[in-house]
Short mmCIF file of C-alpha atoms in Angstrom, two decimals:
data_model
loop_
_atom_site.label_atom_id
_atom_site.label_comp_id
_atom_site.label_asym_id
_atom_site.label_seq_id
_atom_site.Cartn_x
_atom_site.Cartn_y
_atom_site.Cartn_z
CA MET A 1 119.97 -23.75 90.66
CA LYS A 2 122.02 -24.20 94.42
CA ASP A 3 122.58 -27.95 95.25
CA LEU A 4 120.18 -28.59 98.33
CA ASP A 5 123.07 -28.28 100.92
CA SER A 6 123.91 -24.89 100.45
CA ILE A 7 119.56 -23.78 100.02
CA PHE A 8 119.30 -24.75 103.44
CA ARG A 9 122.87 -23.71 104.67
CA ALA A 10 121.27 -20.15 103.33
CA ARG A 11 117.95 -19.96 105.12
CA ARG A 12 120.31 -21.34 108.36
CA GLU A 13 122.45 -18.92 108.40
CA LYS A 14 119.10 -16.15 107.55
CA VAL A 15 117.85 -17.03 111.01
CA CYS A 16 121.39 -17.26 112.78
CA ALA A 17 121.27 -13.56 111.36
CA TYR A 18 118.87 -12.83 112.73
CA MET A 19 119.75 -14.23 115.99
CA LYS A 20 122.44 -12.88 115.99
CA GLU A 21 121.13 -9.61 116.24
CA HIS A 22 118.88 -10.08 118.75
CA ASP A 23 121.15 -11.41 121.35
CA ILE A 24 120.21 -15.23 120.68
CA GLN A 25 122.36 -17.97 121.27
CA ALA A 26 120.73 -20.98 120.35
CA ALA A 27 117.14 -21.54 118.95
CA ILE A 28 114.87 -24.83 119.22
CA PHE A 29 112.45 -26.35 116.93
CA HIS A 30 110.30 -29.22 117.85
CA ASP A 31 108.44 -31.03 115.08
CA SER A 32 106.55 -34.50 116.66
CA GLU A 33 102.86 -35.76 116.48
CA ASP A 34 102.29 -33.63 119.78
CA GLY A 35 102.61 -30.33 117.51
CA ARG A 36 104.16 -30.14 114.13
CA ASP A 37 106.42 -27.46 112.77
CA VAL A 38 106.72 -27.36 109.30
CA SER A 39 110.11 -25.08 110.63
CA VAL A 40 112.15 -28.06 110.87
CA ARG A 41 111.78 -29.46 107.26
CA TYR A 42 111.86 -25.42 105.85
CA LEU A 43 116.12 -25.52 107.80
CA THR A 44 116.90 -29.17 107.16
CA GLY A 45 114.67 -30.50 104.46
CA HIS A 46 114.03 -33.51 106.81
CA PRO A 47 109.67 -34.69 106.77
CA ASN A 48 108.77 -34.65 110.44
CA ASP A 49 109.70 -35.42 113.99
CA ALA A 50 113.26 -33.94 115.16
CA VAL A 51 114.07 -31.93 117.22
CA LEU A 52 116.47 -28.77 115.86
CA VAL A 53 118.11 -26.71 117.42
CA LEU A 54 120.35 -23.64 115.64
CA HIS A 55 122.99 -22.11 117.47
CA SER A 56 123.94 -18.38 116.85
CA SER A 57 127.21 -18.98 115.03
CA GLY A 58 125.23 -21.09 112.28
CA HIS A 59 125.76 -24.46 113.72
CA SER A 60 122.72 -26.56 113.48
CA VAL A 61 122.17 -30.28 115.09
CA LEU A 62 119.41 -31.92 114.17
CA VAL A 63 118.02 -34.65 116.52
CA PRO A 64 115.38 -36.90 114.84
CA TRP A 65 113.11 -39.58 115.91
CA ASP A 66 113.98 -41.78 112.52
CA VAL A 67 117.39 -41.57 111.74
CA ASN A 68 117.53 -43.41 108.73
CA LEU A 69 115.07 -41.75 106.92
CA ALA A 70 117.51 -38.42 108.12
CA SER A 71 120.30 -40.14 106.82
CA GLN A 72 118.75 -39.91 103.06
CA LYS A 73 116.50 -36.31 104.00
CA ALA A 74 118.34 -33.79 106.12
CA HIS A 75 120.82 -31.44 105.66
CA ALA A 76 122.00 -30.75 109.16
CA ASP A 77 126.01 -30.09 110.96
CA ARG A 78 125.32 -32.63 113.28
CA VAL A 79 122.10 -35.38 113.06
CA LEU A 80 122.27 -37.39 116.26
CA PRO A 81 119.61 -40.30 116.80
CA TYR A 82 116.97 -39.37 119.10
CA THR A 83 116.91 -42.65 120.64
CA ASP A 84 120.65 -41.28 122.40
CA TYR A 85 118.19 -39.01 124.91
CA ASN A 86 115.57 -41.59 125.39
CA ARG A 87 113.30 -39.99 123.26
CA ASP A 88 112.75 -37.16 124.87
CA TYR A 89 112.58 -33.56 124.47
CA LEU A 90 113.65 -31.98 127.06
CA THR A 91 116.74 -34.61 127.94
CA THR A 92 117.28 -34.09 124.08
CA VAL A 93 117.81 -29.87 124.69
CA LYS A 94 119.44 -30.67 127.87
CA ALA A 95 121.64 -32.59 125.91
CA VAL A 96 122.52 -30.12 122.51
CA LEU A 97 123.18 -27.04 124.90
CA ALA A 98 125.59 -28.41 126.51
CA LEU A 99 127.16 -29.47 123.55
CA PHE A 100 127.33 -25.92 122.57
CA ASP A 101 128.59 -25.21 125.90
CA GLY A 102 131.53 -26.87 125.32
CA GLU A 103 132.30 -26.02 121.73
CA PHE A 104 131.31 -22.54 121.50
CA LYS A 105 132.74 -19.68 123.56
CA ASN A 106 130.19 -17.36 124.51
CA ASP A 107 131.83 -13.50 125.21
CA ALA A 108 128.24 -11.92 125.75
CA GLY A 109 128.44 -14.29 129.13
CA GLU A 110 124.47 -14.45 128.90
CA LYS A 111 123.55 -17.05 127.01
CA LYS A 112 119.69 -16.82 125.97
CA ALA A 113 117.64 -20.26 124.55
CA ALA A 114 114.84 -19.41 122.93
CA LEU A 115 111.67 -22.31 122.42
CA PRO A 116 108.71 -22.34 120.40
CA ASP A 117 105.54 -19.74 120.82
CA ALA A 118 103.06 -22.92 120.83
CA THR A 119 105.49 -24.04 124.00
CA THR A 120 102.98 -24.89 127.17
CA HIS A 121 103.16 -22.93 130.32
CA VAL A 122 104.00 -26.38 132.43
CA GLU A 123 106.58 -27.50 129.56
CA PHE A 124 108.39 -23.84 130.31
CA LEU A 125 108.70 -24.38 133.75
CA LYS A 126 110.70 -27.28 133.38
CA PHE A 127 112.90 -26.15 130.91
CA LYS A 128 113.32 -23.51 133.38
CA ASN A 129 114.11 -25.51 135.98
CA GLU A 130 116.16 -28.07 134.23
CA VAL A 131 118.62 -26.50 131.80
CA LYS A 132 121.22 -24.75 133.60
CA GLY A 133 123.18 -22.19 132.69
CA TRP A 134 121.01 -20.84 129.91
CA ASP A 135 118.12 -18.24 129.91
CA ILE A 136 115.08 -20.27 128.73
CA PHE A 137 112.75 -17.91 126.93
CA CYS A 138 109.65 -18.17 125.02
CA THR A 139 107.61 -15.01 123.45
CA GLU A 140 105.64 -13.90 120.67
CA ASN A 141 107.72 -11.99 117.36
CA SER A 142 110.81 -13.42 118.05
CA VAL A 143 113.07 -15.84 115.88
CA HIS A 144 110.61 -18.39 115.10
CA ASP A 145 107.89 -15.70 113.91
CA PHE A 146 110.87 -14.56 111.80
CA VAL A 147 110.97 -17.50 110.62
CA GLU A 148 107.55 -17.92 109.55
CA GLU A 149 108.09 -14.56 107.60
CA CYS A 150 111.29 -16.30 106.10
CA ARG A 151 109.01 -18.90 104.63
CA ALA A 152 105.81 -16.37 103.34
CA VAL A 153 109.04 -15.29 100.67
CA LYS A 154 110.10 -18.47 98.56
CA ASP A 155 113.12 -19.31 96.92
CA GLU A 156 113.94 -20.64 93.44
CA TYR A 157 113.56 -24.61 95.38
CA GLU A 158 110.54 -23.80 96.81
CA ILE A 159 108.64 -21.91 93.38
CA GLN A 160 110.00 -24.74 91.65
CA CYS A 161 108.69 -27.65 93.89
CA THR A 162 105.11 -25.40 93.60
CA LYS A 163 105.38 -24.98 90.44
CA ASN A 164 105.55 -29.40 90.33
CA ALA A 165 102.57 -29.80 92.26
CA CYS A 166 100.40 -27.09 90.44
CA ALA A 167 101.31 -29.05 87.13
CA ILE A 168 100.19 -32.89 88.31
CA THR A 169 97.16 -30.68 90.16
CA ASP A 170 96.79 -29.34 86.28
CA GLU A 171 97.18 -32.79 85.12
CA MET A 172 93.93 -34.07 87.28
CA THR A 173 92.12 -31.02 86.63
CA ASP A 174 91.95 -31.97 82.60
CA GLU A 175 91.51 -35.70 83.53
CA ILE A 176 88.35 -34.73 85.84
CA GLU A 177 87.22 -32.58 83.09
CA ARG A 178 87.09 -35.87 80.72
CA MET A 179 85.72 -38.08 83.19
CA VAL A 180 82.17 -35.84 83.75
CA LYS A 181 82.10 -35.16 80.39
CA SER A 182 81.95 -39.36 79.67
CA ASN A 183 80.34 -40.34 82.48
CA PRO A 184 77.20 -38.78 83.98
CA SER A 185 76.95 -40.93 87.30
CA LEU A 186 80.09 -39.92 88.92
CA THR A 187 80.09 -39.59 93.16
CA GLU A 188 82.22 -37.32 95.41
CA THR A 189 83.99 -40.87 96.28
CA ASP A 190 84.91 -41.44 92.84
CA ILE A 191 86.53 -37.77 92.06
CA ALA A 192 87.87 -37.80 95.66
CA LEU A 193 89.59 -41.18 94.99
CA PHE A 194 90.87 -40.60 91.09
CA ALA A 195 92.78 -37.53 92.74
CA GLU A 196 94.59 -39.30 95.77
CA ARG A 197 95.29 -42.21 93.10
CA TYR A 198 96.83 -40.58 90.24
CA LEU A 199 99.14 -37.81 92.69
CA ARG A 200 101.14 -40.31 93.76
CA SER A 201 101.57 -42.10 90.42
CA LYS A 202 102.35 -38.65 89.69
CA GLY A 203 105.32 -38.96 92.59
CA ALA A 204 103.71 -36.47 94.92
CA GLU A 205 103.57 -37.43 98.43
CA ARG A 206 99.89 -36.93 98.82
CA THR A 207 97.26 -34.76 99.23
CA SER A 208 98.35 -30.94 100.81
CA PHE A 209 94.61 -31.14 102.73
CA ASP A 210 91.60 -33.10 103.20
CA THR A 211 89.79 -33.61 99.38
CA LEU A 212 86.18 -31.93 99.45
CA ALA A 213 83.92 -32.78 96.90
CA ALA A 214 80.58 -31.60 97.14
CA GLY A 215 77.78 -32.57 94.60
CA PRO A 216 75.03 -30.16 94.09
CA GLN A 217 73.09 -31.10 97.16
CA ARG A 218 76.02 -29.96 99.64
CA SER A 219 77.72 -27.05 97.37
CA PHE A 220 76.41 -24.74 99.68
CA ALA A 221 79.07 -25.69 102.02
CA ILE A 222 82.13 -23.36 102.10
CA HIS A 223 83.87 -27.17 103.23
CA ALA A 224 81.66 -29.40 102.42
CA PHE A 225 81.66 -32.11 105.74
CA PRO A 226 81.81 -34.63 105.43
CA GLY A 227 84.71 -34.16 102.84
CA TYR A 228 83.02 -36.51 99.87
CA THR A 229 80.22 -39.48 100.07
CA GLY A 230 79.04 -41.36 97.88
CA GLY A 231 76.26 -39.06 96.78
CA PRO A 232 76.51 -37.64 93.34
CA TRP A 233 79.04 -35.00 91.81
CA GLY A 234 79.06 -33.40 88.65
CA CYS A 235 74.80 -34.03 87.73
CA GLN A 236 72.42 -30.77 87.08
CA GLY A 237 73.85 -27.94 88.87
CA LEU A 238 76.93 -26.61 90.80
CA SER A 239 79.43 -29.02 91.94
CA ILE A 240 82.71 -28.09 93.96
CA LEU A 241 86.12 -29.88 94.14
CA ASP A 242 88.42 -28.24 96.18
CA TYR A 243 91.95 -30.44 96.01
CA GLY A 244 95.78 -30.14 96.00
CA VAL A 245 98.79 -31.81 95.66
CA CYS A 246 102.25 -32.05 98.17
CA TYR A 247 105.13 -32.14 96.46
CA GLU A 248 108.52 -32.65 98.26
CA GLY A 249 106.47 -30.90 100.86
CA TYR A 250 105.19 -27.74 99.13
CA ALA A 251 101.07 -27.17 98.13
CA SER A 252 98.88 -26.59 95.19
CA ASP A 253 95.09 -25.66 96.45
CA CYS A 254 93.11 -25.50 93.56
CA THR A 255 89.22 -25.20 93.45
CA ILE A 256 86.80 -25.30 90.02
CA THR A 257 83.04 -26.29 90.17
CA VAL A 258 81.49 -28.05 87.49
CA ALA A 259 78.22 -26.35 86.57
CA LYS A 260 76.06 -28.39 84.16
CA GLY A 261 73.03 -27.26 82.91
CA PRO A 262 70.18 -26.34 82.44
CA LEU A 263 71.14 -23.86 85.21
CA ASN A 264 68.23 -20.84 86.28
CA LYS A 265 69.26 -17.28 86.33
CA GLU A 266 70.47 -17.09 89.90
CA GLN A 267 72.82 -19.39 89.34
CA GLU A 268 74.23 -18.09 86.00
CA LYS A 269 74.75 -14.88 88.39
CA LEU A 270 76.96 -16.50 91.37
CA LEU A 271 78.95 -18.17 88.41
CA ASP A 272 79.73 -14.97 86.46
CA LEU A 273 80.03 -12.49 89.88
CA VAL A 274 82.92 -15.21 90.43
CA GLN A 275 84.39 -15.06 87.92
CA THR A 276 84.36 -11.61 87.16
CA ALA A 277 85.83 -11.48 90.62
CA ALA A 278 88.64 -13.09 89.91
CA GLU A 279 89.61 -11.99 87.32
CA GLU A 280 89.28 -8.45 88.89
CA CYS A 281 91.14 -9.46 92.23
CA ARG A 282 94.10 -10.79 89.65
CA LYS A 283 95.40 -7.10 88.61
CA LEU A 284 95.62 -6.21 91.94
CA TYR A 285 97.74 -9.28 92.66
CA MET A 286 101.04 -7.17 92.22
CA PRO A 287 104.08 -6.34 93.82
CA GLY A 288 103.69 -3.43 95.86
CA LYS A 289 100.24 -2.96 95.69
CA LYS A 290 98.34 -3.22 98.95
CA ILE A 291 96.50 -6.79 100.08
CA ILE A 292 93.82 -5.74 101.48
CA ASP A 293 93.25 -3.20 98.33
CA ALA A 294 92.33 -7.06 96.26
CA ALA A 295 90.34 -8.40 99.93
CA ARG A 296 88.62 -5.12 99.80
CA LYS A 297 87.73 -4.89 95.65
CA ALA A 298 86.40 -8.86 95.94
CA ASP A 299 83.98 -7.41 98.59
CA GLU A 300 82.93 -5.11 96.15
CA ILE A 301 82.33 -6.48 93.46
CA PHE A 302 79.69 -8.92 95.59
CA ALA A 303 78.08 -5.60 97.47
CA ALA A 304 77.14 -4.57 94.35
CA ALA A 305 75.53 -7.12 92.90
CA GLY A 306 73.87 -7.62 96.56
CA LYS A 307 75.82 -10.80 97.98
CA LYS A 308 78.81 -11.72 100.45
CA MET A 309 81.64 -13.98 99.69
CA PRO A 310 82.29 -15.61 103.33
CA HIS A 311 85.71 -16.44 103.48
CA GLY A 312 88.47 -14.61 102.47
CA LEU A 313 90.15 -13.85 99.43
CA GLY A 314 93.37 -15.90 99.47
CA HIS A 315 96.10 -17.45 101.57
CA GLY A 316 99.82 -18.10 101.60
CA THR A 317 100.94 -21.72 100.49
CA GLY A 318 104.13 -23.67 101.04
CA LEU A 319 104.61 -26.37 103.47
CA GLU A 320 101.51 -25.48 104.89
CA ILE A 321 98.36 -24.97 103.28
CA HIS A 322 97.56 -22.30 104.61
CA GLU A 323 100.06 -19.26 106.02
CA SER A 324 101.30 -15.91 105.41
CA PRO A 325 100.31 -13.91 103.62
CA PHE A 326 96.13 -13.96 104.29
CA ILE A 327 94.25 -12.03 102.09
CA SER A 328 91.46 -10.43 103.89
CA MET A 329 90.25 -7.48 105.28
CA ARG A 330 91.79 -8.20 108.09
CA ALA A 331 95.04 -7.50 106.81
CA ALA A 332 97.06 -4.74 108.11
CA GLU A 333 96.97 -1.52 105.48
CA ASP A 334 100.93 -1.51 104.87
CA GLN A 335 100.95 -4.96 104.07
CA VAL A 336 101.73 -5.49 100.60
CA PHE A 337 102.39 -8.71 98.47
CA VAL A 338 106.32 -8.64 97.05
CA PRO A 339 108.05 -10.90 95.08
CA GLY A 340 108.34 -14.46 96.16
CA ASN A 341 104.35 -14.45 97.80
CA ILE A 342 102.79 -17.95 96.30
CA ILE A 343 98.74 -17.46 97.01
CA THR A 344 95.31 -18.40 96.38
CA LEU A 345 93.28 -15.98 95.23
CA GLU A 346 89.59 -18.01 95.31
CA PRO A 347 86.45 -15.70 95.36
CA GLY A 348 83.16 -18.05 95.94
CA LEU A 349 79.60 -17.43 96.49
CA TYR A 350 77.35 -20.37 98.22
CA ASP A 351 73.32 -20.53 98.59
CA PRO A 352 71.49 -23.34 100.65
CA GLU A 353 68.94 -23.57 97.36
CA LEU A 354 70.95 -22.72 94.60
CA GLY A 355 74.67 -24.13 95.41
CA GLY A 356 77.69 -22.97 96.07
CA THR A 357 81.01 -22.13 93.75
CA ARG A 358 84.63 -20.92 93.93
CA LEU A 359 87.02 -20.70 91.59
CA GLU A 360 90.37 -20.80 93.53
CA ASN A 361 94.03 -20.49 91.43
CA ASP A 362 97.79 -20.66 92.79
CA VAL A 363 99.00 -17.14 92.04
CA LEU A 364 103.37 -16.16 91.86
CA ILE A 365 103.74 -12.73 92.69
CA THR A 366 106.41 -11.97 90.22
CA PRO A 367 109.31 -8.62 90.33
CA ASP A 368 107.19 -7.07 87.54
CA SER A 369 103.29 -8.61 87.95
CA ASN A 370 102.30 -12.05 88.41
CA GLU A 371 102.00 -15.65 87.56
CA ILE A 372 99.09 -17.92 87.53
CA LEU A 373 100.44 -21.44 88.14
CA THR A 374 97.21 -23.17 87.95
CA ARG A 375 94.28 -23.94 85.93
CA SER A 376 91.58 -24.50 87.74
CA ARG A 377 88.20 -22.77 85.65
CA ILE A 378 84.72 -23.20 86.48
CA MET A 379 83.19 -26.35 84.03
CA TYR A 380 80.35 -25.67 81.49
CA LEU A 381 78.41 -28.77 81.33
#
């Protein structure tokens, strides 16, 4: 594997090549409490709170809120303290673009700088009025969307980070199975706090989202609210645990169902349908296969039994828990799985009387097949 500096530089070079092709001289990325943008981490490795400005020449300037953290984590050509610019986004961008004016000759004449497409209209007008000598623009389907497209196909480093997250998740799954088999009095809070403590002991950053632990009385909800309570978990009926691990920024996302008998025939039917959908749809998670065909297959399996799944079949994971591609009936007809996609496969059914079941695993699309990265399962007790 390449060293980290080479990995991040290669990502930025790909983006800068896009910028040159589309006559964009500067691209601005902003990650803050007011609006998170993981593209900063994707392009530099810096975890959070920074302004990143790329020049089409390939030069990068990172302006982090915490320069000490950046000295350990960041990979950029130049790192400047945010405090030098009064910790102000607009002041920072004006200063960096002025640096570019002094260092990079622009033969094209006009200089275009792209703001994130999440920029508010009010903020956009401030930039337009105060940044002189640059054509400030903000639009969809530009460089920021291109970065999101790049993130949908994982490189070697991203795949390894995700595999590390998945390995920790699998260890927890095994431990949870032992716990629920030996202790009939577990609560949702017991399980959720166990996961929180365990993953940190294994070097993970955090949970990749708020853990959802729902016992038989609450598993009918797609996403239980609140996420967990002091109520029983793993007792008679259907219990769900939806949880994941963030390792070096990269997320795992898994759901297990604990099915403790005696169960009635309708509950067993739900479990069988979800298991069948997981097995049959995996066959369609293949490079070159249409994404919509996998979503359509799940719907067909459930419809044949008079059931309907109330959510998509899956989604990409990475620096965000939900990212492209999305496996649902809203996918474009020509959108296909490609090697490097890491996506969830998560069929589920839910009933207010019977409870709910979901089986979710993370899947890597390989050049000629797929690889299941996690070992989530329906646990029959």
